[in-house]
PDB file of C-alpha atoms in Angstrom:
ATOM      1  CA  SER A   1      94.489  72.379 110.507  1.00  0.00           C
ATOM      2  CA  ASP A   2      96.770  69.287 109.445  1.00  0.00           C
ATOM      3  CA  GLY A   3     100.035  70.919 109.600  1.00  0.00           C
ATOM      4  CA  VAL A   4     101.266  70.710 106.156  1.00  0.00           C
ATOM      5  CA  GLU A   5     103.042  73.488 104.649  1.00  0.00           C
ATOM      6  CA  ARG A   6     100.746  75.700 102.301  1.00  0.00           C
ATOM      7  CA  ILE A   7     103.177  78.295 101.510  1.00  0.00           C
ATOM      8  CA  ALA A   8     106.699  79.454 101.527  1.00  0.00           C
ATOM      9  CA  TYR A   9     107.858  83.084 100.567  1.00  0.00           C
ATOM     10  CA  VAL A  10     111.420  84.320 100.262  1.00  0.00           C
ATOM     11  CA  PRO A  11     111.292  88.312  99.824  1.00  0.00           C
ATOM     12  CA  LYS A  12     113.150  89.547  96.995  1.00  0.00           C
ATOM     13  CA  GLY A  13     115.743  91.128  98.974  1.00  0.00           C
ATOM     14  CA  VAL A  14     116.853  88.022 100.927  1.00  0.00           C
ATOM     15  CA  LEU A  15     117.333  86.108  97.366  1.00  0.00           C
ATOM     16  CA  SER A  16     120.903  86.706  96.901  1.00  0.00           C
ATOM     17  CA  LYS A  17     121.842  86.127 100.235  1.00  0.00           C
ATOM     18  CA  LEU A  18     120.515  82.417 100.450  1.00  0.00           C
ATOM     19  CA  VAL A  19     123.497  81.198  98.927  1.00  0.00           C
ATOM     20  CA  SER A  20     125.552  81.693 101.825  1.00  0.00           C
ATOM     21  CA  PHE A  21     123.907  79.069 103.673  1.00  0.00           C
ATOM     22  CA  SER A  22     125.691  76.052 101.986  1.00  0.00           C
ATOM     23  CA  SER A  23     129.153  77.862 102.878  1.00  0.00           C
ATOM     24  CA  PRO A  24     131.240  75.724 105.214  1.00  0.00           C
ATOM     25  CA  SER A  25     132.145  78.783 107.187  1.00  0.00           C
ATOM     26  CA  TYR A  26     128.437  80.032 107.564  1.00  0.00           C
ATOM     27  CA  THR A  27     127.990  82.312 110.536  1.00  0.00           C
ATOM     28  CA  HIS A  28     124.299  83.057 111.572  1.00  0.00           C
ATOM     29  CA  LYS A  29     122.616  85.941 109.802  1.00  0.00           C
ATOM     30  CA  TYR A  30     119.281  87.395 109.959  1.00  0.00           C
ATOM     31  CA  PHE A  31     117.216  87.180 106.851  1.00  0.00           C
ATOM     32  CA  VAL A  32     113.525  87.686 107.845  1.00  0.00           C
ATOM     33  CA  ASP A  33     113.165  88.097 111.637  1.00  0.00           C
ATOM     34  CA  GLY A  34     110.568  90.717 111.332  1.00  0.00           C
ATOM     35  CA  GLN A  35     107.327  90.253 113.198  1.00  0.00           C
ATOM     36  CA  PRO A  36     104.719  89.317 110.697  1.00  0.00           C
ATOM     37  CA  PHE A  37     100.819  90.695 111.111  1.00  0.00           C
ATOM     38  CA  SER A  38      97.764  89.370 109.291  1.00  0.00           C
ATOM     39  CA  GLY A  39      94.311  90.894 109.422  1.00  0.00           C
ATOM     40  CA  ASP A  40      91.386  91.960 107.070  1.00  0.00           C
ATOM     41  CA  ALA A  41      91.530  94.867 104.866  1.00  0.00           C
ATOM     42  CA  GLU A  42      89.086  96.796 102.740  1.00  0.00           C
ATOM     43  CA  VAL A  43      91.020  96.814  99.136  1.00  0.00           C
ATOM     44  CA  GLY A  44      88.822  98.895  96.988  1.00  0.00           C
ATOM     45  CA  VAL A  45      85.296  99.314  98.025  1.00  0.00           C
ATOM     46  CA  GLY A  46      83.607  96.437  99.407  1.00  0.00           C
ATOM     47  CA  ASN A  47      86.486  93.937  98.493  1.00  0.00           C
ATOM     48  CA  TRP A  48      87.785  92.444 101.814  1.00  0.00           C
ATOM     49  CA  LYS A  49      90.991  90.536 101.936  1.00  0.00           C
ATOM     50  CA  THR A  50      93.047  89.008 104.469  1.00  0.00           C
ATOM     51  CA  LEU A  51      96.415  90.359 104.123  1.00  0.00           C
ATOM     52  CA  LEU A  52      99.846  89.264 105.823  1.00  0.00           C
ATOM     53  CA  VAL A  53     102.418  92.187 106.550  1.00  0.00           C
ATOM     54  CA  SER A  54     106.021  92.112 107.592  1.00  0.00           C
ATOM     55  CA  GLY A  55     109.426  93.517 107.277  1.00  0.00           C
ATOM     56  CA  LEU A  56     112.811  92.018 107.407  1.00  0.00           C
ATOM     57  CA  GLY A  57     113.574  93.070 110.883  1.00  0.00           C
ATOM     58  CA  GLY A  58     117.434  92.777 111.266  1.00  0.00           C
ATOM     59  CA  GLY A  59     117.800  91.110 107.871  1.00  0.00           C
ATOM     60  CA  GLY A  60     117.238  94.132 105.760  1.00  0.00           C
ATOM     61  CA  LYS A  61     115.212  97.104 104.685  1.00  0.00           C
ATOM     62  CA  GLY A  62     111.632  97.067 103.358  1.00  0.00           C
ATOM     63  CA  TYR A  63     108.451  95.153 104.049  1.00  0.00           C
ATOM     64  CA  PHE A  64     106.392  92.961 101.871  1.00  0.00           C
ATOM     65  CA  ILE A  65     102.534  92.184 101.712  1.00  0.00           C
ATOM     66  CA  LEU A  66     100.913  88.881 100.847  1.00  0.00           C
ATOM     67  CA  ASP A  67      97.620  88.117 100.230  1.00  0.00           C
ATOM     68  CA  VAL A  68      96.755  85.157 102.243  1.00  0.00           C
ATOM     69  CA  THR A  69      92.919  85.356 102.177  1.00  0.00           C
ATOM     70  CA  ASN A  70      92.378  81.789 100.442  1.00  0.00           C
ATOM     71  CA  PRO A  71      95.071  79.243 101.146  1.00  0.00           C
ATOM     72  CA  THR A  72      93.753  77.020  98.365  1.00  0.00           C
ATOM     73  CA  ASN A  73      95.243  79.636  96.356  1.00  0.00           C
ATOM     74  CA  PHE A  74      98.584  78.751  97.174  1.00  0.00           C
ATOM     75  CA  THR A  75     100.135  77.676  93.974  1.00  0.00           C
ATOM     76  CA  THR A  76     102.748  78.012  91.964  1.00  0.00           C
ATOM     77  CA  ALA A  77     100.396  79.370  89.099  1.00  0.00           C
ATOM     78  CA  ASN A  78      98.981  81.865  91.602  1.00  0.00           C
ATOM     79  CA  ALA A  79     102.237  83.156  93.100  1.00  0.00           C
ATOM     80  CA  ALA A  80     102.192  86.446  91.268  1.00  0.00           C
ATOM     81  CA  THR A  81      98.580  87.233  92.590  1.00  0.00           C
ATOM     82  CA  ILE A  82      99.440  86.378  96.175  1.00  0.00           C
ATOM     83  CA  VAL A  83     102.257  89.065  96.713  1.00  0.00           C
ATOM     84  CA  LYS A  84     100.755  92.252  96.692  1.00  0.00           C
ATOM     85  CA  ALA A  85     104.193  94.454  97.736  1.00  0.00           C
ATOM     86  CA  ASP A  86     107.806  93.475  98.151  1.00  0.00           C
ATOM     87  CA  THR A  87     109.940  96.696  98.765  1.00  0.00           C
ATOM     88  CA  THR A  88     112.920  94.333 100.357  1.00  0.00           C
ATOM     89  CA  ASP A  89     115.256  95.223  97.491  1.00  0.00           C
ATOM     90  CA  SER A  90     114.676  98.648  97.214  1.00  0.00           C
ATOM     91  CA  THR A  91     117.336 101.362  97.209  1.00  0.00           C
ATOM     92  CA  ASP A  92     114.825 103.990  98.685  1.00  0.00           C
ATOM     93  CA  ALA A  93     116.539 105.779 101.301  1.00  0.00           C
ATOM     94  CA  ASP A  94     113.153 106.370 103.161  1.00  0.00           C
ATOM     95  CA  LEU A  95     112.626 102.829 103.990  1.00  0.00           C
ATOM     96  CA  GLY A  96     114.630 101.323 106.689  1.00  0.00           C
ATOM     97  CA  HIS A  97     114.602  98.229 109.225  1.00  0.00           C
ATOM     98  CA  ILE A  98     110.966  97.467 110.272  1.00  0.00           C
ATOM     99  CA  TYR A  99     111.041  95.932 113.789  1.00  0.00           C
ATOM    100  CA  SER A 100     107.686  96.732 115.011  1.00  0.00           C
ATOM    101  CA  PRO A 101     104.604  94.630 113.817  1.00  0.00           C
ATOM    102  CA  ALA A 102     102.315  96.244 111.613  1.00  0.00           C
ATOM    103  CA  VAL A 103      99.718  99.070 113.160  1.00  0.00           C
ATOM    104  CA  VAL A 104      96.188  98.635 112.620  1.00  0.00           C
ATOM    105  CA  ASP A 105      94.243 101.716 111.770  1.00  0.00           C
ATOM    106  CA  ASP A 106      90.370 101.364 111.442  1.00  0.00           C
ATOM    107  CA  GLY A 107      90.007 103.907 108.933  1.00  0.00           C
ATOM    108  CA  ARG A 108      87.928 106.123 111.677  1.00  0.00           C
ATOM    109  CA  ALA A 109      88.956 109.658 112.211  1.00  0.00           C
TER     110      ALA A 109
END
């Protein structure tokens, strides 16, 4: 509401690439240009969370999930509880570049 940044997240698979920003010969590279999506999800029985899900798009393979339920929890001390999954440094051959936003499944068959 006040425009103050509350959180910044760098996926694990991008960390080693950040050094290239300081190179005098740097040319544009994709890092995190996936389409983020946030929505409510039931995590366990009756435990609702607001999760942000995104891939790296052209920047790499894999995805990450952040718990953005309560922005007042966005502190360094709580960082480990905010990151729910990060597969961006995986060598899993089944994970590829993800360009599409997350698909919502309401769980009804």
